[in-house]
C-alpha positions as a printed NumPy array, in Angstrom:
array([[ 112.411, -108.249,   43.007],
       [ 110.456, -105.891,   45.244],
       [ 109.492, -107.04 ,   48.726],
       [ 107.008, -104.302,   49.604],
       [ 103.462, -103.495,   48.491],
       [ 103.61 , -101.185,   45.446],
       [ 102.971,  -97.533,   46.258],
       [ 101.363,  -94.971,   43.995],
       [ 104.695,  -93.95 ,   42.459],
       [ 105.62 ,  -97.582,   41.778],
       [ 102.392,  -98.108,   39.819],
       [ 102.952,  -94.882,   37.892],
       [ 106.494,  -96.039,   37.055],
       [ 105.196,  -99.447,   35.945],
       [ 102.67 ,  -97.764,   33.676],
       [ 105.388,  -95.642,   32.056],
       [ 107.608,  -98.717,   31.62 ],
       [ 105.01 , -100.9  ,   29.876],
       [ 103.14 ,  -98.232,   27.881],
       [ 105.255,  -98.671,   24.694],
       [ 104.288, -102.348,   24.576],
       [ 100.576, -102.415,   25.5  ],
       [  97.225, -101.155,   24.246],
       [  95.381,  -98.527,   26.26 ],
       [  92.252, -100.614,   26.047],
       [  88.831,  -99.054,   25.406],
       [  85.96 ,  -98.644,   27.842],
       [  82.625,  -99.835,   26.456],
       [  79.042,  -99.425,   27.656],
       [  75.788, -101.223,   26.917],
       [  72.381,  -99.64 ,   27.381],
       [  70.81 , -103.104,   27.473],
       [  73.125, -104.338,   30.244],
       [  72.606, -101.105,   32.17 ],
       [  68.848, -101.697,   32.103],
       [  69.261, -105.36 ,   32.986],
       [  71.528, -104.647,   35.954],
       [  69.951, -101.395,   37.121],
       [  73.428,  -99.837,   37.193],
       [  75.691,  -97.776,   34.902],
       [  78.337, -100.246,   33.759],
       [  81.704,  -99.261,   32.282],
       [  83.599, -102.217,   30.818],
       [  87.409, -101.928,   30.717],
       [  88.126, -104.284,   27.82 ],
       [  91.344, -106.13 ,   28.572],
       [  90.127, -108.773,   26.128],
       [  91.482, -106.296,   23.541],
       [  94.891, -106.2  ,   25.24 ],
       [  98.084, -107.653,   23.766],
       [  97.9  , -111.463,   24.118],
       [  94.15 , -111.043,   24.656],
       [  94.302, -110.455,   28.418],
       [  95.346, -108.034,   31.17 ],
       [  98.201, -110.405,   32.066],
       [ 100.387, -108.715,   29.443],
       [ 100.69 , -105.765,   31.829],
       [ 102.08 , -107.704,   34.783],
       [ 104.282, -109.946,   32.674],
       [ 105.863, -107.005,   30.912],
       [ 106.461, -105.043,   34.103],
       [ 108.053, -108.05 ,   35.795],
       [ 110.392, -108.848,   32.906],
       [ 111.271, -105.239,   32.052],
       [ 112.19 , -104.775,   35.728],
       [ 114.757, -107.616,   35.644],
       [ 118.49 , -107.032,   35.211],
       [ 120.539, -108.487,   32.357],
       [ 122.03 , -110.918,   34.892],
       [ 118.547, -112.112,   35.915],
       [ 117.531, -112.55 ,   32.274],
       [ 120.638, -114.34 ,   30.981],
       [ 119.391, -117.86 ,   31.796],
       [ 115.833, -117.093,   30.749],
       [ 112.61 , -116.86 ,   32.728],
       [ 110.045, -119.392,   33.848],
       [ 106.514, -119.472,   35.208],
       [ 103.456, -121.687,   35.547],
       [ 100.046, -120.746,   34.192],
       [  96.899, -122.156,   32.61 ],
       [  97.369, -119.767,   29.74 ],
       [  97.119, -116.   ,   30.013],
       [ 100.133, -115.396,   32.272],
       [ 101.959, -118.038,   30.238],
       [ 101.321, -115.967,   27.124],
       [ 102.301, -112.769,   28.945],
       [ 105.707, -114.113,   30.002],
       [ 106.36 , -115.679,   26.597],
       [ 105.39 , -112.392,   24.903],
       [ 107.461, -110.229,   27.253],
       [ 110.487, -112.538,   27.106],
       [ 110.434, -112.358,   23.316],
       [ 110.471, -108.556,   23.551],
       [ 113.748, -108.598,   25.509],
       [ 115.291, -111.585,   23.718],
       [ 115.153, -113.942,   26.699],
       [ 114.321, -117.65 ,   26.712],
       [ 110.968, -118.533,   28.279],
       [ 110.242, -121.893,   29.947],
       [ 106.513, -122.209,   30.583],
       [ 104.768, -124.841,   32.715],
       [ 101.158, -125.356,   31.656],
       [  98.481, -127.768,   32.902],
       [  97.865, -130.554,   30.412],
       [  94.197, -129.516,   30.144],
       [  94.922, -125.877,   29.252],
       [  92.799, -124.479,   26.382],
       [  94.429, -125.177,   23.029],
       [  94.08 , -121.523,   21.991],
       [  96.369, -120.559,   24.896],
       [  98.854, -123.385,   24.297],
       [  99.173, -122.447,   20.628],
       [  99.721, -118.79 ,   21.483],
       [ 102.513, -119.61 ,   23.953],
       [ 104.217, -121.741,   21.315],
       [ 103.855, -118.936,   18.766],
       [ 105.838, -116.591,   21.035],
       [ 108.726, -119.083,   20.967],
       [ 108.464, -120.416,   24.522],
       [ 109.33 , -123.95 ,   25.577],
       [ 106.32 , -125.639,   27.234],
       [ 106.376, -128.305,   29.946],
       [ 102.992, -129.867,   30.681],
       [ 101.859, -131.012,   34.127],
       [  98.762, -132.083,   36.024],
       [  96.508, -129.166,   36.969],
       [  97.282, -128.776,   40.659],
       [  99.241, -125.968,   42.366],
       [ 101.725, -128.535,   43.703],
       [ 102.41 , -130.114,   40.297],
       [ 102.819, -126.683,   38.694],
       [ 105.351, -125.506,   41.279],
       [ 107.297, -128.787,   41.235],
       [ 107.72 , -128.521,   37.463],
       [ 108.923, -124.912,   37.726],
       [ 111.365, -125.812,   40.514],
       [ 112.937, -128.472,   38.269],
       [ 113.312, -125.947,   35.442],
       [ 115.007, -123.441,   37.759],
       [ 117.344, -126.172,   39.015],
       [ 118.242, -127.328,   35.498],
       [ 118.505, -123.979,   33.695],
       [ 119.008, -121.23 ,   36.262],
       [ 115.989, -119.399,   34.849],
       [ 114.395, -116.617,   36.917],
       [ 110.969, -117.592,   38.249],
       [ 108.182, -115.034,   37.857],
       [ 105.171, -116.006,   39.941],
       [ 101.907, -115.507,   38.032],
       [ 100.329, -113.368,   40.766],
       [ 102.218, -113.449,   44.09 ],
       [ 104.841, -110.99 ,   42.839],
       [ 104.807, -107.238,   43.469],
       [ 106.108, -106.331,   39.988],
       [ 103.298, -108.396,   38.466],
       [ 100.76 , -106.777,   40.798],
       [ 102.002, -103.271,   39.914],
       [ 101.62 , -104.074,   36.223],
       [  98.081, -105.388,   36.677],
       [  97.227, -102.218,   38.632],
       [  97.666, -100.128,   35.48 ],
       [  94.373, -101.374,   33.996],
       [  92.176,  -99.785,   36.677],
       [  94.474,  -96.755,   36.697],
       [  93.579,  -96.203,   33.032],
       [  89.896,  -96.855,   33.72 ],
       [  89.823,  -94.166,   36.415],
       [  91.8  ,  -91.68 ,   34.313],
       [  89.898,  -92.172,   31.076],
       [  86.403,  -91.919,   32.559],
       [  87.207,  -88.639,   34.277],
       [  84.443,  -89.002,   36.882],
       [  84.142,  -90.9  ,   40.135],
       [  82.971,  -94.482,   40.014],
       [  80.939,  -95.797,   42.928],
       [  82.49 ,  -99.238,   42.552],
       [  85.024, -101.263,   40.586],
       [  84.76 , -105.034,   40.315],
       [  87.379, -107.485,   39.057],
       [  87.558, -111.274,   38.844],
       [  89.723, -113.131,   41.359],
       [  91.787, -116.269,   40.96 ],
       [  95.294, -115.908,   42.347],
       [  94.517, -112.283,   43.099],
       [  97.071, -110.415,   40.979],
       [  94.452, -108.419,   39.088],
       [  92.239, -107.85 ,   42.13 ],
       [  95.103, -106.721,   44.359],
       [  96.426, -104.431,   41.621],
       [  92.932, -103.067,   41.013],
       [  92.563, -102.514,   44.753],
       [  95.806, -100.541,   44.983],
       [  95.076,  -98.309,   41.982],
       [  91.553,  -97.643,   43.202],
       [  92.855,  -96.793,   46.678],
       [  95.493,  -94.411,   45.302],
       [  93.651,  -92.799,   42.398],
       [  89.967,  -92.986,   43.43 ],
       [  89.866,  -93.62 ,   47.194],
       [  86.091,  -93.115,   47.544],
       [  85.373,  -95.959,   45.088],
       [  84.451,  -99.339,   46.61 ],
       [  86.198, -102.503,   45.413],
       [  84.465, -105.837,   44.819],
       [  85.359, -109.167,   43.225],
       [  83.675, -112.035,   41.443],
       [  84.78 , -115.657,   41.889],
       [  83.516, -118.995,   40.494],
       [  81.728, -121.265,   42.95 ],
       [  83.869, -124.047,   41.476],
       [  87.083, -122.417,   42.733],
       [  85.866, -120.531,   45.783],
       [  89.04 , -120.217,   47.838],
       [  89.419, -116.415,   47.781],
       [  86.115, -115.777,   49.507],
       [  87.128, -118.2  ,   52.283],
       [  90.608, -116.686,   52.608],
       [  89.096, -113.2  ,   52.603],
       [  86.952, -114.127,   55.604],
       [  89.486, -116.161,   57.588],
       [  92.62 , -114.119,   56.95 ],
       [  94.706, -117.118,   55.908],
       [  95.206, -119.013,   52.645],
       [  92.342, -121.473,   52.247],
       [  91.727, -124.193,   49.69 ],
       [  88.527, -124.293,   47.669],
       [  86.1  , -127.052,   48.761],
       [  86.302, -128.316,   45.174],
       [  87.87 , -127.084,   41.937],
       [  85.753, -127.5  ,   38.849],
       [  84.797, -124.472,   36.785],
       [  84.594, -123.271,   33.22 ],
       [  86.604, -120.198,   34.31 ],
       [  90.   , -121.887,   33.866],
       [  91.923, -118.674,   34.549],
       [  90.536, -118.416,   38.102],
       [  91.332, -121.864,   39.494],
       [  94.439, -120.97 ,   41.505],
       [  94.374, -120.04 ,   45.218],
       [  95.49 , -116.647,   46.533],
       [  99.061, -115.942,   47.584],
       [ 100.165, -114.291,   50.817],
       [ 100.995, -111.024,   49.035],
       [  97.678, -110.803,   47.192],
       [  95.632, -111.842,   50.226],
       [  97.156, -109.091,   52.378],
       [  96.19 , -106.402,   49.847],
       [  92.744, -107.833,   49.15 ],
       [  91.805, -108.056,   52.837],
       [  92.871, -104.46 ,   53.345],
       [  90.988, -102.856,   50.456],
       [  88.254, -105.14 ,   49.032],
       [  84.738, -104.733,   50.41 ],
       [  83.28 , -108.087,   49.343],
       [  83.742, -111.121,   47.09 ],
       [  80.723, -112.651,   45.332],
       [  80.633, -116.223,   44.036],
       [  78.777, -117.303,   40.894],
       [  77.921, -120.657,   39.33 ],
       [  79.171, -121.862,   35.963],
       [  75.616, -121.49 ,   34.649],
       [  75.614, -117.831,   35.68 ],
       [  79.063, -117.304,   34.15 ],
       [  77.968, -118.815,   30.839],
       [  74.798, -116.705,   30.779],
       [  76.815, -113.52 ,   31.392],
       [  79.357, -114.52 ,   28.775],
       [  76.628, -115.089,   26.214],
       [  75.066, -111.699,   27.014],
       [  78.38 , -109.954,   26.382],
       [  78.946, -111.789,   23.116],
       [  75.417, -111.11 ,   21.876],
       [  74.805, -107.61 ,   23.188],
       [  78.288, -106.066,   23.181],
       [  79.608, -108.02 ,   20.18 ],
       [  82.889, -108.8  ,   21.934],
       [  84.782, -112.03 ,   22.604],
       [  85.013, -112.603,   26.364],
       [  86.372, -115.722,   28.048],
       [  84.548, -117.27 ,   31.028],
       [  86.942, -115.735,   33.568],
       [  86.176, -112.306,   32.127],
       [  82.408, -112.862,   32.378],
       [  82.491, -113.696,   36.101],
       [  82.223, -110.029,   37.101],
       [  79.079, -109.33 ,   35.086],
       [  77.585, -112.536,   36.483],
       [  78.356, -111.278,   40.008],
       [  76.665, -107.927,   39.336],
       [  73.549, -109.544,   37.877],
       [  73.339, -111.94 ,   40.829],
       [  73.777, -109.159,   43.419],
       [  71.7  , -106.425,   41.828],
       [  70.766, -104.723,   45.094],
       [  74.436, -104.002,   45.867],
       [  75.025, -102.18 ,   42.567],
       [  71.585, -100.707,   41.804],
       [  71.812,  -97.066,   40.692],
       [  75.619,  -97.025,   40.93 ],
       [  78.362,  -96.227,   38.41 ],
       [  80.391,  -99.434,   38.236],
       [  83.702, -100.112,   36.511],
       [  84.143, -103.691,   35.312],
       [  87.505, -105.226,   34.418],
       [  86.983, -107.72 ,   31.582],
       [  90.097, -109.774,   32.183],
       [  90.487, -111.528,   28.827],
       [  89.09 , -112.958,   25.645],
       [  91.104, -116.095,   24.928],
       [  88.419, -118.62 ,   24.086],
       [  88.693, -121.965,   22.303],
       [  86.12 , -121.262,   19.603],
       [  85.643, -124.989,   19.027],
       [  84.405, -125.444,   22.589],
       [  81.981, -122.579,   23.191],
       [  79.601, -123.337,   26.086],
       [  76.574, -121.91 ,   24.272]])
């Protein structure tokens, strides 16, 4: 696996590698949300991606980059759901066994999807330590290759292809691009693509107040823990890794935190006004724009909607 930050050519190669397996997701606009925010918003809809989230990109690039020797004993990862689905999906494409560690409180819609792709699930308590311990046992017992959900340069290069498409398909310069941040795979990939393909565009992030480690790490320069972890945005509960933090500190201008109430309100707006299914993690960025209107007022802003895997029996509105 690569040990250096992906360059422009690496991201272009990743895009070529995964293109046969992914959707080139659409970019939507909403006149109502433009008026509400005071900005021109361009939504890159990764909720329409394979497996219902951008994670398909990174999972595919990581697995398609492995050798036959690395794949022979299968692959393993830990994830609350979307990366779990991505690895299960990608492993099925290459005929490899997938061993997935998932928190016991993961949304049922994500658990069921992982099972449907033929992966073997091990459940654990929802802490970074418990997740990693479970994966380490799987590696010891099976010899499977571990693919980190975000702190992996092949994963980061795959996630970078979403903003690459956004920049290419719009055909004009965006003033800003904003992505959600949990472990930082999407944000670091977005940062790299924006730097390489649209260097004048500023990069921002949205993060839940109930998992606000990235904003602390961004300021201090070292991996910090969130003061508390309790948020509806289950996909953003993990702390940054050293690889993602390095990229984010270099290229991101600011990280904005939002409450669960603000996330739910933004999510409901997108469902009602855009008629699309967006999960809480994907609504964080709109919530951040609405909360920080002065930053984005009058600007052309690209928004990465990270996913749409929602347990429809537990909608928050």
